[in-house]
Amino acid sequence: MALEIDSILGKWLGLNTTSSHTAVASTNLFVALLCACIIVGHLLEENRWINESITALSIGLCTGVVILLSTGGRSSHLLVFSEELFFIYLLPPIIFNAGFQVKKKHFFRNFMTIMLFGAIGTLISFGIISLGAIHFFQKMNIGSLDIADYLAIGAIFSATDSVCTLQVLNQDETPLLYSLVFGEGVVNDATSVVLFNAIQSFDLSHIGSSIALQFVGSFFYLFITSTLLGVLTGLVSAYIIKRLYFGRHSTDREVALMILMAYFSYMLAELFSLSAILTVFFCGIVMSHYTWHNVTESSRVTTKHAFATLSFVAEIFIFLYVGMDALDIEKWRVISNSPGKSIGVSSILLALVLVGRAAFVFPLSFLSNLTKKSSFEKVNIKQQFTIWWAGLMRGAVSMALAYNQFTRSGHTQLRGNAMMITSTITVVLFSTVVFGLMTKPLIRILLPSSKHISGSMISSEPSTPKSLTTSLLSNGQDPEADPAGDQNVYRPTSLRMLLCTPSHTVHHYWRKFDNSFMRPVFGGRGFVPFVPGSPTEQDVLQWPPQSE
Amino acid sequence: MALEIDSILGKWLGLNTTSSHTAVASTNLFVALLCACIIVGHLLEENRWINESITALSIGLCTGVVILLSTGGRSSHLLVFSEELFFIYLLPPIIFNAGFQVKKKHFFRNFMTIMLFGAIGTLISFGIISLGAIHFFQKMNIGSLDIADYLAIGAIFSATDSVCTLQVLNQDETPLLYSLVFGEGVVNDATSVVLFNAIQSFDLSHIGSSIALQFVGSFFYLFITSTLLGVLTGLVSAYIIKRLYFGRHSTDREVALMILMAYFSYMLAELFSLSAILTVFFCGIVMSHYTWHNVTESSRVTTKHAFATLSFVAEIFIFLYVGMDALDIEKWRVISNSPGKSIGVSSILLALVLVGRAAFVFPLSFLSNLTKKSSFEKVNIKQQFTIWWAGLMRGAVSMALAYNQFTRSGHTQLRGNAMMITSTITVVLFSTVVFGLMTKPLIRILLPSSKHISGSMISSEPSTPKSLTTSLLSNGQDPEADPAGDQNVYRPTSLRMLLCTPSHTVHHYWRKFDNSFMRPVFGGRGFVPFVPGSPTEQDVLQWPPQSE
C-alpha cells in the first residue's frame, strides 16, 4: 500500500527527495527521532545541565552529521526548514497551550509590567540591534543588504525563546518571575512578528515621522483587534458548549469543538491579517477561564493533557528540525571562503543581543519598581538578572523569520543572505546550547528553590489534596480547579486586603463583573448543569461505554 | 502576519486557488463547517433517521451548491479530493482508534467468523462485482476500460463503510453483532486495499494459475507480516513505557509517545509496503491491552478521549469532503451528454453491490453456524440480514481508490474514467444517504433494544458504578478497566465453563500465557508500579501542577 504518498509528504514536509520510498523512510526516521528525544529527555530529567531543547537540538545535529557522512557530504537534512509548517502547524498549539495553562491571576496582576517588557522592551531591543547592525555591517563588506534587511535583522534577533528558562523556573515557587518571563515571551513573539511584517509591507525608502506614527498606530490597532478576536472566539466556544451541553451525549464532541475553535481563532486572525499569535493566546486564556469549566470531567482531563502534549511535541519537533537543518551544506559553502568574517558577524550579533536586552530589562525594571509601593512586588536585582538571562536564547521564531527574509523557497545564493542565514543558525545554536546549559545552575544559584523569593502577594500554601466530596459539593464558587493547577489563588483576608488594595482594585471589580454578568452567560468555574446521567468523577475512572 | 501560507496550504489541501487570502478563507470555511457538523450532529442525536455521516454529507453538499452558485458554476469545492491526505492523515487515526476501543474479547472470540466475512467474503464480493462489471459494461460502450480497470472496480466497490451502522448498533446490547460488523469492516478495508494494490502492481495481461497462486500467497504474506509488525510496535511501546515509567515526571511524554508510536507503526508498514491499516489496527489492540495500563490515570483518560476525538473529526472531515467534492462540475460535464447511460452504470453497480454482499453473508453465516454447537452462538436470520445491511454503504475508501485508479492529479478527461468517478460518487452518496437513513429504523425493527438478542455467552450485567476504593485496591487482576469500557467481561462460572468449554479453550490458554509471560514483561491491566508521588485518581480531579 503505497498510494503515491511521496507527493503529499514531499510537498508538505518540503522533503528534498522525489522518491516515494525515501520520503516514507524520512518520515519514519523523523518520527523515530521524536520518540528518541522524548525518551532521552525523560532519562536526563534529573540532570543539572541538560534540558529538553538541548536534547532535541543535539539529536538533530548528530542525525545531521550521520546523514552528511552517509550521503557523502551532499545533504545533511531530511527536511528543508519551512516557515509555513512552523507558523501554520507548530506555533499555534504552542501559543494556545501557553494561554490555556497560564496562571491567569498572576498574568493579569502583572499585565502592565509584562506589556512594558514585551512591547516597549522588544522595540528598544529592535532599535539597538538594527542600529548596531547598520553601524558594524556596513563597514564589513558582507554583501548587499539594504535598509529593510537591517531592520529585519533587528526584528529577527529581538524574538526571544524562553522555553528553556520556563522549563527551569517553577510556577509555584516564583510566580511573579514566571509570569513575567512567560508573559514577556508571548508578547515578545507577537511584537517581533508584527514588527517584521510591518517592515516587509511598509515602504522604507523614505522614513519620516508620519511613517513612524502610522507604524505605531498599526501596531496598537493590531494588538487590540487581535486580542478582541481571540476573546470573542473563546467566548463563543464557551457559550455554545454551555448552551448545548455536549457531554450529555459525547465528550468527544466537546474536545473536538474546543480544538477546532482554537484553530479557527488562529486562522481567522490570519484571514484578517491580524497577529494570530496574540489571538490564539487570548483565545486560550478565555477558553481556560470559561469553556474548560463547562465541559465534562473527562473532557477537562483530556483537553488539559492533549493541549500540553501537542505543544510539547511541537516544541521538540522544532528543535529537532533546527538541529538537523543547521548543517545544511549549501549555505555554509557560500560563506566558506570567509570563515573569519562569518564568525565576526555572529559574534557582533550575539553581543548586540546581550546589549539590546540589557538596555531595556534593567531600566524598565527600575521604572516598574517606581510604580510599586510594597517591597514584595518590586523586582530585585537578582530577579532582573534572571529576566535578562531568560530572554537571551534565540529559537525557532528567529529561524523562521530569517528564512522568510533571506531565502527564496529554501535556497539562498546571494552572499549577504547566506551570511545572515548562517549567522542566525550560529546564534540560535550557540545561545540555546551554551546559554541553555548554564540556565539550570544559574537559576539554582540566583533563586534557591527552598526559599520563596517571589515578590508575589500570594501565600504559597502547599497544594493539599482535596477530598472528592469537596470537589463535588462546591457548586457555585470553587476557586481551586483550573487547567493551570492554579491552587494558590487570591483569597482576600482583611489584612491582605488592607495591604494591597490599590493594585488589586481592578482585579476586584473584574471579579464582581465576572460573577454578575459573564458567568451566568458563559459558564466558567463551578458551572454544573443538571443533566440526568451527567458524568461525574466516576466517569473518569470507570468509563462506561459512551454513545458517540 | 501572512507569511506565504498559501503555498503550503495550497499544496497540502490541494486547494484550487493560488491566492493566499482565498486559501486562508477556504481553511476558515472548512473549519467552521466542521464545527457546524459537530453542533448539528449533536442536535440531531435523538433523531430517528439522521446520523453523523449523513449530516456531514448534507452540509458538504449544501456548501457545494452555495459555492457553485456564488462562483457562477465554475467550481463547487474548496478542496480537491486527495487520496494522499486521506491515507496519510485521516485513515490512520480512524483505524487506530478502532483497534484501541474494540472489545478485544469479543473480537478474538469471533476471530474466525470475522476473518471469514472480512477476507473470504470480500474476495467473493470482489469476484462477483468484477465479473458483473465485465459482463454488463462491455456491452454498454462506456469508454476504454481494460481488465485492470474492471478488477479495480471490483476492489473499489468491495470496500464497505460500516461507520453508519456502528453508530446505531450498541456494543453492550448486541456484542456479537457489533464485533462481527466492526471486525469485518476493518478486515474488509485491509483486504480491499491489499487487493487494489495487487491489481495495480501485478501484470494482468495473462492471468494463469501461477499468478493466482502468487496473488493468494502475497495476500497471506501481507496479512501476517502486517499483523506481526503492529503487534511488535505495540509491545515495544508497552515495554518502553513500563520500564521508564514516564508518569513519574510528566504525563505528556506518555501521551506523546503513544501517539507517535502508533503513527510510527503505520509509517513503518508503508515503508515495508505492508498493509498499514492492518498494522495500525493491531497496534491499537496491543496498546489498549498493555501500554494503556502502564500509564498514569490522567494519561488513560487523555488517550482514550484524544484518540476517539481524532477519529471522530477525521470521519466528519471525510464525509464533509466527499459531500463537497460530489458536485465537482468538471467530471459531470464530461458525461453530461449521456445522462441515461450514467444512471444505468450507477444502478448496475448498486445492484452488484447488493448481490455481491448477499452472495457471501448468507452462505458464510450458514457455514459459520455449522461450526457452532450452542444455539446462542449461532447467527440467526435477522442478524444475518443486519450484517448484510451493515456493509451496503460505500464511503471514503471507495472514493479514494476510485480517484487513485481513474484520475491523474485530480483531473479526468477520458470518458470511461469520468463515468466511473461519477458513478462512484453516485453510489457513495446514494448508499450513504438512502441506506443510511433507513438504518436506524431498520435496526430498531430487527433488534428491539430491550431484549438482548446477542448470541454471546456474556452476561450483560448493567455497568454498576464501581467505588473508587475497589478500583484502587484491585491491584493484580482488575478485569474491569479497559479503554473500550469493557465491563461485561468473561467470568467463568462452573456452569458456563461446562457449556462453552470448546470455544473458550484457546482464550483460556491465552489468558494463562498472558498472565505468566506477557504481563510481567509488558505490563497491562493491573500494572501499578510503586513510585513516590505516583499519580492517583486525585490527580485526575485536582491536577497539581506538573513539571514538564
Coordinates of N, CA, C and O in Angstrom, one line a residue, chain A residues 410-485:
Chain A
G410 N 13.7 28.2 0.3 CA 14.6 27.3 0.9 C 16.1 27.4 0.4 O 16.9 26.7 1.0
H411 N 16.3 28.2 -0.6 CA 17.6 28.2 -1.1 C 18.1 29.7 -1.1 O 17.4 30.6 -1.2
T412 N 19.4 29.8 -0.9 CA 20.0 31.2 -0.9 C 21.3 31.2 -1.7 O 22.1 30.3 -1.5
Q413 N 21.5 32.1 -2.6 CA 22.7 32.2 -3.4 C 23.5 33.4 -3.1 O 24.7 33.4 -3.1
L414 N 22.8 34.5 -2.8 CA 23.5 35.8 -2.5 C 24.3 35.7 -1.3 O 24.0 35.1 -0.3
R415 N 25.5 36.2 -1.4 CA 26.5 36.1 -0.3 C 26.0 36.7 1.0 O 26.1 36.1 2.1
G416 N 25.5 37.9 0.9 CA 25.0 38.6 2.1 C 23.8 37.8 2.8 O 23.8 37.7 4.0
N417 N 23.0 37.3 2.0 CA 21.9 36.5 2.5 C 22.3 35.2 3.2 O 21.9 34.9 4.3
A418 N 23.3 34.5 2.5 CA 23.8 33.3 3.0 C 24.5 33.6 4.4 O 24.3 32.8 5.4
M419 N 25.2 34.7 4.4 CA 25.9 35.1 5.7 C 24.9 35.3 6.8 O 25.1 34.8 7.9
M420 N 23.8 35.9 6.5 CA 22.8 36.2 7.5 C 22.1 34.9 8.0 O 21.9 34.7 9.2
I421 N 21.9 34.0 7.1 CA 21.2 32.7 7.5 C 22.2 31.9 8.4 O 21.8 31.4 9.5
T422 N 23.4 31.8 7.9 CA 24.4 31.0 8.8 C 24.6 31.7 10.1 O 24.8 31.0 11.1
S423 N 24.6 33.0 10.1 CA 24.8 33.7 11.4 C 23.6 33.5 12.3 O 23.8 33.3 13.5
T424 N 22.4 33.5 11.7 CA 21.2 33.2 12.6 C 21.3 31.8 13.2 O 21.1 31.6 14.4
I425 N 21.7 30.8 12.3 CA 21.9 29.4 12.8 C 22.9 29.4 13.9 O 22.7 28.8 15.0
T426 N 24.0 30.1 13.7 CA 25.1 30.1 14.7 C 24.6 30.7 16.1 O 24.8 30.1 17.1
V427 N 23.9 31.8 15.9 CA 23.4 32.5 17.2 C 22.4 31.6 17.9 O 22.4 31.4 19.1
V428 N 21.5 31.0 17.1 CA 20.4 30.1 17.7 C 21.1 29.0 18.4 O 20.8 28.7 19.6
L429 N 22.0 28.3 17.7 CA 22.7 27.1 18.3 C 23.5 27.5 19.5 O 23.4 26.9 20.6
F430 N 24.3 28.6 19.4 CA 25.2 29.0 20.5 C 24.3 29.4 21.7 O 24.6 28.9 22.8
S431 N 23.3 30.2 21.5 CA 22.6 30.7 22.6 C 21.8 29.6 23.3 O 21.7 29.5 24.5
T432 N 21.2 28.7 22.4 CA 20.4 27.6 23.0 C 21.3 26.7 23.8 O 21.0 26.3 24.9
V433 N 22.4 26.3 23.2 CA 23.2 25.3 23.8 C 24.0 25.9 25.0 O 23.9 25.4 26.1
V434 N 24.8 26.9 24.7 CA 25.7 27.4 25.7 C 24.9 28.1 26.8 O 25.1 27.8 28.0
F435 N 24.1 29.1 26.5 CA 23.3 29.8 27.5 C 22.3 28.8 28.1 O 22.1 28.8 29.4
G436 N 21.8 27.9 27.3 CA 20.8 26.9 27.8 C 21.5 26.0 28.9 O 20.9 25.7 29.9
L437 N 22.7 25.6 28.6 CA 23.4 24.7 29.6 C 23.6 25.4 30.9 O 23.6 24.8 32.0
M438 N 23.8 26.7 30.8 CA 24.1 27.5 32.1 C 22.9 27.9 32.8 O 23.0 28.3 34.0
T439 N 21.7 27.7 32.2 CA 20.5 28.2 32.8 C 20.1 27.5 34.2 O 19.9 28.2 35.2
K440 N 20.1 26.2 34.1 CA 19.8 25.4 35.3 C 20.7 25.8 36.5 O 20.1 26.2 37.6
P441 N 22.0 25.7 36.4 CA 22.9 26.0 37.5 C 22.7 27.5 37.9 O 22.6 27.8 39.1
L442 N 22.6 28.4 36.9 CA 22.5 29.8 37.2 C 21.3 30.1 38.1 O 21.3 30.8 39.1
I443 N 20.1 29.5 37.6 CA 18.9 29.8 38.4 C 18.9 29.2 39.8 O 18.4 29.7 40.7
R444 N 19.6 28.0 39.9 CA 19.8 27.4 41.2 C 20.6 28.4 42.1 O 20.3 28.4 43.3
I445 N 21.6 29.0 41.6 CA 22.4 30.0 42.4 C 21.6 31.2 42.7 O 21.5 31.6 43.9
L446 N 20.9 31.8 41.7 CA 20.2 33.1 41.9 C 18.9 32.9 42.8 O 18.6 33.7 43.6
L447 N 18.2 31.8 42.5 CA 16.9 31.6 43.2 C 16.9 30.2 43.9 O 16.3 29.3 43.4
P448 N 17.5 30.1 45.1 CA 17.5 28.8 45.8 C 16.0 28.4 46.0 O 15.2 29.2 46.5
S449 N 15.7 27.2 45.6 CA 14.3 26.8 45.5 C 13.6 26.6 46.8 O 12.4 26.6 46.9
S450 N 14.4 26.5 47.9 CA 13.8 26.3 49.2 C 13.1 27.6 49.7 O 12.0 27.5 50.3
K451 N 13.7 28.7 49.4 CA 13.1 29.9 49.8 C 12.1 30.5 48.7 O 12.4 30.3 47.6
H452 N 11.1 31.1 49.2 CA 10.2 31.7 48.2 C 10.6 33.2 48.0 O 10.1 34.0 48.8
I453 N 11.4 33.4 47.0 CA 11.9 34.8 46.9 C 10.8 35.6 46.2 O 10.9 36.9 46.3
S454 N 9.9 34.9 45.6 CA 8.8 35.6 44.8 C 8.3 36.9 45.5 O 8.0 36.9 46.7
G455 N 8.2 37.9 44.8 CA 7.6 39.1 45.3 C 6.1 39.1 45.3 O 5.5 40.1 45.7
S456 N 5.5 38.0 44.9 CA 4.1 38.0 44.8 C 3.4 38.1 46.2 O 4.0 37.7 47.2
M457 N 2.2 38.6 46.2 CA 1.5 38.7 47.5 C 0.8 37.4 47.9 O 0.2 37.2 48.9
I458 N 1.0 36.4 47.0 CA 0.2 35.2 47.2 C 0.9 34.2 48.2 O 2.0 33.9 48.0
S459 N 0.1 33.7 49.1 CA 0.7 32.7 50.0 C 0.9 31.4 49.3 O 0.0 30.9 48.6
S460 N 2.0 30.8 49.4 CA 2.3 29.6 48.6 C 2.0 28.4 49.5 O 2.9 27.7 49.9
E461 N 0.8 28.2 49.8 CA 0.4 27.1 50.6 C 0.7 25.8 49.8 O 0.5 25.8 48.6
P462 N 1.1 24.8 50.5 CA 1.2 23.5 49.8 C -0.1 23.1 49.2 O -1.1 23.2 49.9
S463 N -0.1 22.5 48.0 CA -1.3 22.1 47.4 C -1.8 20.8 48.0 O -1.6 19.8 47.6
T464 N -2.6 21.0 49.1 CA -3.1 19.8 49.8 C -4.2 19.1 49.0 O -5.0 19.8 48.4
P465 N -4.1 17.8 49.0 CA -5.1 17.1 48.2 C -6.5 17.4 48.8 O -6.7 17.4 50.0
K466 N -7.4 17.6 47.9 CA -8.7 18.0 48.3 C -9.6 16.7 48.2 O -9.4 15.9 47.3
S467 N -10.5 16.6 49.1 CA -11.3 15.3 49.0 C -12.2 15.4 47.8 O -12.6 16.5 47.4
L468 N -12.6 14.3 47.3 CA -13.5 14.2 46.2 C -14.8 14.9 46.5 O -15.4 15.6 45.7
T469 N -15.3 14.7 47.7 CA -16.5 15.3 48.1 C -16.5 16.8 48.0 O -17.4 17.4 47.4
T470 N -15.4 17.4 48.5 CA -15.3 18.9 48.3 C -15.5 19.3 46.9 O -16.3 20.2 46.6
S471 N -14.8 18.6 46.0 CA -14.8 19.0 44.6 C -16.2 18.8 44.0 O -16.6 19.5 43.1
L472 N -16.9 17.8 44.6 CA -18.3 17.6 44.0 C -19.3 18.6 44.6 O -20.2 19.1 43.9
L473 N -19.1 18.9 45.9 CA -20.1 19.7 46.6 C -20.0 21.1 46.2 O -21.0 21.8 46.1
S474 N -18.7 21.6 46.0 CA -18.5 23.0 45.8 C -19.2 23.3 44.4 O -18.6 23.0 43.4
N475 N -20.3 23.9 44.5 CA -21.1 24.0 43.2 C -20.8 25.4 42.6 O -20.4 25.5 41.4
G476 N -21.1 26.4 43.4 CA -21.0 27.7 42.7 C -19.7 28.3 42.6 O -19.3 28.8 41.5
Q477 N -18.9 28.3 43.6 CA -17.6 29.1 43.6 C -16.4 28.2 44.0 O -15.9 28.4 45.1
D478 N -16.0 27.3 43.2 CA -14.9 26.6 43.5 C -13.6 27.2 42.9 O -13.5 27.0 41.7
P479 N -12.9 27.9 43.7 CA -11.8 28.6 43.0 C -10.5 27.8 42.9 O -9.5 28.2 42.5
E480 N -10.6 26.5 43.1 CA -9.4 25.6 43.1 C -9.1 25.0 41.8 O -8.0 24.9 41.4
A481 N -10.2 24.6 41.1 CA -9.9 23.9 39.8 C -9.6 24.8 38.7 O -10.2 25.9 38.5
D482 N -8.6 24.5 38.0 CA -8.1 25.4 36.9 C -7.1 24.6 36.1 O -6.3 23.8 36.6
P483 N -7.2 24.7 34.8 CA -6.2 23.8 34.0 C -4.8 24.1 34.3 O -3.9 23.3 34.1
A484 N -4.5 25.3 34.9 CA -3.1 25.6 35.2 C -2.7 25.0 36.6 O -1.7 25.2 37.1
G485 N -3.7 24.3 37.2 CA -3.4 23.8 38.6 C -3.2 25.0 39.5 O -2.4 25.0 40.4

